[in-house]
mmCIF file of C-alpha atoms in Angstrom:
data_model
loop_
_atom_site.group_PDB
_atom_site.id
_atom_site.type_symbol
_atom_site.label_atom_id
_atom_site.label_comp_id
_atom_site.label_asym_id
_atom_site.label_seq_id
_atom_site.Cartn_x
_atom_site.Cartn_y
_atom_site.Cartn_z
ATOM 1 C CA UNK G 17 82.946 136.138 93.359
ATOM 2 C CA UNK G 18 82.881 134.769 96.919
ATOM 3 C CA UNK G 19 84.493 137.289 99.713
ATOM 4 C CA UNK G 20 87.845 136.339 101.205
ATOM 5 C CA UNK G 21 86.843 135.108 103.931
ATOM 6 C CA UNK G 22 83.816 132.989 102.694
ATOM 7 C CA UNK G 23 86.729 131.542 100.177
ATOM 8 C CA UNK G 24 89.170 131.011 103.250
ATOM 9 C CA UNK G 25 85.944 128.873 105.040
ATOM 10 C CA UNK G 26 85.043 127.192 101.764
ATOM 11 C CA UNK G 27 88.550 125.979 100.710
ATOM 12 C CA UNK G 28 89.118 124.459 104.202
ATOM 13 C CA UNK G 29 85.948 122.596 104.268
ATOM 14 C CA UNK G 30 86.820 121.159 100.424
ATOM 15 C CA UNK G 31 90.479 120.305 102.113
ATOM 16 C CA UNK G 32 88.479 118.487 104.754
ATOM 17 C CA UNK G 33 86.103 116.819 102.236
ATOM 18 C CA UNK G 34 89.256 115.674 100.836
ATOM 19 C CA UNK G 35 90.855 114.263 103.479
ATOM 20 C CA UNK G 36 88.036 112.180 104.280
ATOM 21 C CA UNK G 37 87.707 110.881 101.096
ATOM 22 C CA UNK G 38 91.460 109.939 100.969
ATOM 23 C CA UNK G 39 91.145 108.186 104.218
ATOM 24 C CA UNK G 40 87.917 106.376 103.096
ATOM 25 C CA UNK G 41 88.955 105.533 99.447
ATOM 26 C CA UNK G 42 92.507 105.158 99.010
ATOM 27 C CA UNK G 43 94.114 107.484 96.339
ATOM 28 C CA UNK G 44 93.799 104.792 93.633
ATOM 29 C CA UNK G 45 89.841 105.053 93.328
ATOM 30 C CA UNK G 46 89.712 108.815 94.411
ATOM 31 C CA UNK G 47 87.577 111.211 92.068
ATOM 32 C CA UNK G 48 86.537 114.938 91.901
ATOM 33 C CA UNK G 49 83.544 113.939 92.604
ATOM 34 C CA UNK G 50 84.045 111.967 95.593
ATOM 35 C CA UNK G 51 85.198 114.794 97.580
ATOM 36 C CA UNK G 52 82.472 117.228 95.947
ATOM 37 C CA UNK G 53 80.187 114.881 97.289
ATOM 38 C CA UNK G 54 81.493 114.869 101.039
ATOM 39 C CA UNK G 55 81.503 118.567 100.939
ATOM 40 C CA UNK G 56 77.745 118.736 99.674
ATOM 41 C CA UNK G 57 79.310 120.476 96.121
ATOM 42 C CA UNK G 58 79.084 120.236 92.834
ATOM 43 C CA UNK G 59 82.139 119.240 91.062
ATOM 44 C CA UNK G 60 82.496 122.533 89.324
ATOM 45 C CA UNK G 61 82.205 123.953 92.833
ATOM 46 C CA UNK G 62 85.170 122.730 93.721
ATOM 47 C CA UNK G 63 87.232 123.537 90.760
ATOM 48 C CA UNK G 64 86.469 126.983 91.325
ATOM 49 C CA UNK G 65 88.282 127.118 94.508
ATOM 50 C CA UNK G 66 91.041 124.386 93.599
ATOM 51 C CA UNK G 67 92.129 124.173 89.939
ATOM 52 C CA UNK G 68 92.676 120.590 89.666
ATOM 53 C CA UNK G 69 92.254 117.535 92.086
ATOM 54 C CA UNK G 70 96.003 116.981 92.618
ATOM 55 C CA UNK G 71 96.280 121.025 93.460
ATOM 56 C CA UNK G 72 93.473 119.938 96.154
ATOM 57 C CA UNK G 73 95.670 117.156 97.777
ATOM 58 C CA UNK G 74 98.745 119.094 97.826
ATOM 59 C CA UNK G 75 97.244 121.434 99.917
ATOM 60 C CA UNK G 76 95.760 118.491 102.405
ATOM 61 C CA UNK G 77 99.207 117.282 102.323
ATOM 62 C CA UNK G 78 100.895 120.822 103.271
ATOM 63 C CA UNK G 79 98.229 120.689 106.291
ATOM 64 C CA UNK G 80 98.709 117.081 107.633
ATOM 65 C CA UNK G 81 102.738 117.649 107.174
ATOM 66 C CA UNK G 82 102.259 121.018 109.170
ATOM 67 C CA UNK G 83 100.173 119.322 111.889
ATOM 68 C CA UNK G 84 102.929 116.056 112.089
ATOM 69 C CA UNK G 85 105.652 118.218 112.400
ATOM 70 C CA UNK G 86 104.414 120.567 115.068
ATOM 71 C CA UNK G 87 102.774 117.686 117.329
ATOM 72 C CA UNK G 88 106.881 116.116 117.418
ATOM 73 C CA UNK G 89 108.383 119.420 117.810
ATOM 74 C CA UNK G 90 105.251 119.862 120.857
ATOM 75 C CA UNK G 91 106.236 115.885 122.070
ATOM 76 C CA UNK G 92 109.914 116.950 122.924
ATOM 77 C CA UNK G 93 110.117 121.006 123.541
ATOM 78 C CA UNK G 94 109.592 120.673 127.398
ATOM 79 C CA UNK G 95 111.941 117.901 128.338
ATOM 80 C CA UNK G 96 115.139 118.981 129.601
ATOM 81 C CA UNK G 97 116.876 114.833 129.721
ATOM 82 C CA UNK G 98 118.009 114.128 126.404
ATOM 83 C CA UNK G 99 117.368 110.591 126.895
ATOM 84 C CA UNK G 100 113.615 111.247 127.889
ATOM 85 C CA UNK G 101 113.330 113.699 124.967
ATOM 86 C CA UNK G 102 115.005 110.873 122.295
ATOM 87 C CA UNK G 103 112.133 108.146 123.648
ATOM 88 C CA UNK G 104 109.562 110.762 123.199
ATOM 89 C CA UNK G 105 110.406 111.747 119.809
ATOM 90 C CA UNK G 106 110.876 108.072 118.925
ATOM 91 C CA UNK G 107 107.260 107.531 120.279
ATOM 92 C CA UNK G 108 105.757 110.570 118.152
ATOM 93 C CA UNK G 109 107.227 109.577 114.462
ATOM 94 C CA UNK G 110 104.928 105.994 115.266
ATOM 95 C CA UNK G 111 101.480 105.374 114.150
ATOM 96 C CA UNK G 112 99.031 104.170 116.764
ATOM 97 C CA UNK G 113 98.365 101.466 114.018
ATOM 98 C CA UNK G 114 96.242 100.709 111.015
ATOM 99 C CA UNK G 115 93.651 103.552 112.055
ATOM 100 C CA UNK G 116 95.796 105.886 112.257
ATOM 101 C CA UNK G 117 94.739 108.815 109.794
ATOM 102 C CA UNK G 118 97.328 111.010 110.276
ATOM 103 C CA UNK G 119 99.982 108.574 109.449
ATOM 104 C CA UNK G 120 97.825 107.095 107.061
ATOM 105 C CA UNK G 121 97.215 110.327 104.774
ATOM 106 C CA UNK G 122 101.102 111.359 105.011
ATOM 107 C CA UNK G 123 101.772 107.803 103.088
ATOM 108 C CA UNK G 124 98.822 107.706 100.764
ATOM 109 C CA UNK G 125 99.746 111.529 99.647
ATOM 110 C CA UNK G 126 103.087 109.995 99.280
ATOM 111 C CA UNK G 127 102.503 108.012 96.300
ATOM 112 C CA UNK G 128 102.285 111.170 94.211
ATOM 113 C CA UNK G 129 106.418 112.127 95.293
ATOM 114 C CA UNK G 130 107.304 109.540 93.160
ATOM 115 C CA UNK G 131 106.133 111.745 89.844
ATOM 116 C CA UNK G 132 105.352 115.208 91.226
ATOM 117 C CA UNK G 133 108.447 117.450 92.327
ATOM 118 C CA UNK G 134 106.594 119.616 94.399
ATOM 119 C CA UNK G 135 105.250 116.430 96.342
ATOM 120 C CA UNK G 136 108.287 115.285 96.295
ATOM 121 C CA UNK G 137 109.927 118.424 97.659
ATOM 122 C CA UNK G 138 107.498 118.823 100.360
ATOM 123 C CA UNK G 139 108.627 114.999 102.098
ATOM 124 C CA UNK G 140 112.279 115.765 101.600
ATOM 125 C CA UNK G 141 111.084 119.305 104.001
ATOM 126 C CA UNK G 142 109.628 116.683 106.292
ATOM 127 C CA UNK G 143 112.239 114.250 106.527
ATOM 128 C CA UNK G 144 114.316 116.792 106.992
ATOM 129 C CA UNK G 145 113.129 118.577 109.949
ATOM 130 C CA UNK G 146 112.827 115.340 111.463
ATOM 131 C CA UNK G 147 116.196 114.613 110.978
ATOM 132 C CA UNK G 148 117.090 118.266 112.471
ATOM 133 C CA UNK G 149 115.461 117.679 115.950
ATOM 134 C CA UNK G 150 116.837 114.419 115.925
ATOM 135 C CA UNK G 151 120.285 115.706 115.704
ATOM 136 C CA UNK G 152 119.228 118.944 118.284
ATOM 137 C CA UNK G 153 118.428 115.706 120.623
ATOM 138 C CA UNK G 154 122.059 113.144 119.780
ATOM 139 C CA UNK G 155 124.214 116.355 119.915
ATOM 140 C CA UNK G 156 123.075 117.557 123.140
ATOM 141 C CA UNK G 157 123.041 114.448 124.527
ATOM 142 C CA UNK G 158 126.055 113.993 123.438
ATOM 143 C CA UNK G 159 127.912 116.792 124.922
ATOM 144 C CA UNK G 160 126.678 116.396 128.376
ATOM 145 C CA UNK G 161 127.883 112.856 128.597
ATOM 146 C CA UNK G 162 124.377 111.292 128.304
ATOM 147 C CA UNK G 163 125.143 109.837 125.115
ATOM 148 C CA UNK G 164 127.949 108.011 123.664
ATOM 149 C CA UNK G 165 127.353 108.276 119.904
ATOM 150 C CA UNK G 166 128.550 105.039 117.396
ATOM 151 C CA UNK G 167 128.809 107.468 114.218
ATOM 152 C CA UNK G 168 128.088 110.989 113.895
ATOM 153 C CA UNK G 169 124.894 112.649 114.954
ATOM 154 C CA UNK G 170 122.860 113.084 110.897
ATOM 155 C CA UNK G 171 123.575 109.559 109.780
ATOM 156 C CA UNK G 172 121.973 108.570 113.205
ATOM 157 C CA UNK G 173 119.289 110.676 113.063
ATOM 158 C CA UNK G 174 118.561 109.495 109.263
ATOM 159 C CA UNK G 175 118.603 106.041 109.995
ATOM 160 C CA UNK G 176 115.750 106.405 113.089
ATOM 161 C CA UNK G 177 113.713 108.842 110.889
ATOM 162 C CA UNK G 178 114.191 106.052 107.903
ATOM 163 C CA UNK G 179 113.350 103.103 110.671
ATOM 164 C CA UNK G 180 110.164 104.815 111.853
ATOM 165 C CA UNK G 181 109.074 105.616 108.241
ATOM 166 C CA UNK G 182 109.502 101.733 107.250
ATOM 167 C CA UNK G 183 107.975 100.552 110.284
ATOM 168 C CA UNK G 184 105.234 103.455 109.769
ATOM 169 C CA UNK G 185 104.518 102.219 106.347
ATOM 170 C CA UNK G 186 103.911 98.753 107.437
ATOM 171 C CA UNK G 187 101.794 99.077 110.250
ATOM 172 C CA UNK G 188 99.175 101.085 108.531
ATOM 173 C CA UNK G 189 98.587 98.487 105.567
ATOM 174 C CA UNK G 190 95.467 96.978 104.910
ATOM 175 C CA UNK G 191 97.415 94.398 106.455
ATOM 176 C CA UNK G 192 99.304 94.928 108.847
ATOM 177 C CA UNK G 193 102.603 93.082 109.042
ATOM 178 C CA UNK G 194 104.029 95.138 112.649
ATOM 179 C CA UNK G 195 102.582 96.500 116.001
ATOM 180 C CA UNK G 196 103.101 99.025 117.375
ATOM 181 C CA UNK G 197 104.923 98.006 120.479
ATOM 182 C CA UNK G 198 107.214 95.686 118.146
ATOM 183 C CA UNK G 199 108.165 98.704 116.106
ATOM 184 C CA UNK G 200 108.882 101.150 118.916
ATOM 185 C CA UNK G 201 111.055 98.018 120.813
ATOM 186 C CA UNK G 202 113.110 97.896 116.973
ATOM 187 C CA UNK G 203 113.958 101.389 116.896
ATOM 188 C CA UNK G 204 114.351 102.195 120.589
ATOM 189 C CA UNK G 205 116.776 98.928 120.708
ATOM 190 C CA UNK G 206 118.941 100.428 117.686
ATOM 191 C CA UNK G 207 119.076 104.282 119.786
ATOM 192 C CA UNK G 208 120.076 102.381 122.574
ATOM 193 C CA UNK G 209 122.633 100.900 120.557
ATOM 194 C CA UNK G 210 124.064 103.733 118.736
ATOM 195 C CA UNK G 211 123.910 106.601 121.636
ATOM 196 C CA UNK G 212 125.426 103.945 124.068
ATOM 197 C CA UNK G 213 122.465 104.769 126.600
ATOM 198 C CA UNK G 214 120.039 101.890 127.319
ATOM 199 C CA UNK G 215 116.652 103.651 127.009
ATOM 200 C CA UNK G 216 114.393 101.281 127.744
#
């Protein structure tokens, strides 16, 4: 039985494998295989540190969710202007674009919410800590006099965490249909509109 430690090190270099290989394949033509390949393992390797490949992905999903989450909370803790703070957090829910793997592996590993609970459970934990810094941000912002909200402070912060999903989604197709730029101009036109601040 390998020691706890060598397990720790082995199960984050098969998470790694397997992040590759979802960024490289697509989950559609992803096997066991494929990822025991990128980490130099046999198949049965793998299953002896991760029961199944969906148990796998779950935990590559828990990691790139952790690492998302903690790179917005990072992109607005310092910034005392709650206009400043609602352009930065705008600009960190955005992928860079198509190459983006970050963004990329968040959507791919979100094809499996639609029929797995606990995949499911894990994006409604994500949208909803977006949503909760978003309304940290419109509510103080909002009772300094910055802001000037249209409707109260959660539906607001839904509907920018639901913009920059939609926008997300399309900018890292295979195909592209929006920019970058374009997208953060859409949503930073519609927080202008509903906080009553013009923050471009």
């Amino acid at each position: 039985m390998a020691r706890p430690k060598r397990q720790e090190a082995r199960r984050t270099q098969l998470m790694e494998a397997a992040r590759r290989a979802v960024v490289e394949r697509g989950l559609v033509d992803l096997r066991l295989g494929d990822v025991a390949e990128k980490a130099g393992l046999s198949p049965g390797s793998v299953l002896y540190y991760f029961p199944t490949l969906p148990a796998l992905l779950r935990e590559v999903q828990r990691e790139a969710m952790g690492r998302f989450c903690t790179a917005r909370e990072e992109a607005v803790r310092d910034e005392p202007d709650p206009r400043e703070r609602l352009l930065a957090m705008i600009m960190s829910g955005l992928p860079e674009g198509p190459g983006d793997e970050l963004a990329y592996l968040l959507y791919e590993l979100g094809a499996f919410a639609r029929k797995d609970a606990a995949y499911a459970a894990r994006y409604i934990e994500l949208y909803q800590r977006q949503v909760t810094i978003y309304v940290g941000i419109l509510e103080a912002g909002a009772a300094i006099g910055t802001f000037r909200l249209a409707g109260d402070a959660l539906t607001i912060a839904r509907n920018i965490v639901t913009l920059e999903d939609g926008y997300g989604l399309h900018m890292t197709m295979a195909v592209p249909t929006c920019e970058p730029a374009e997208a953060a101009r859409q949503i930073i036109a519609y927080a202008s509109a509903v906080t009553g601040c013009e923050l471009t």
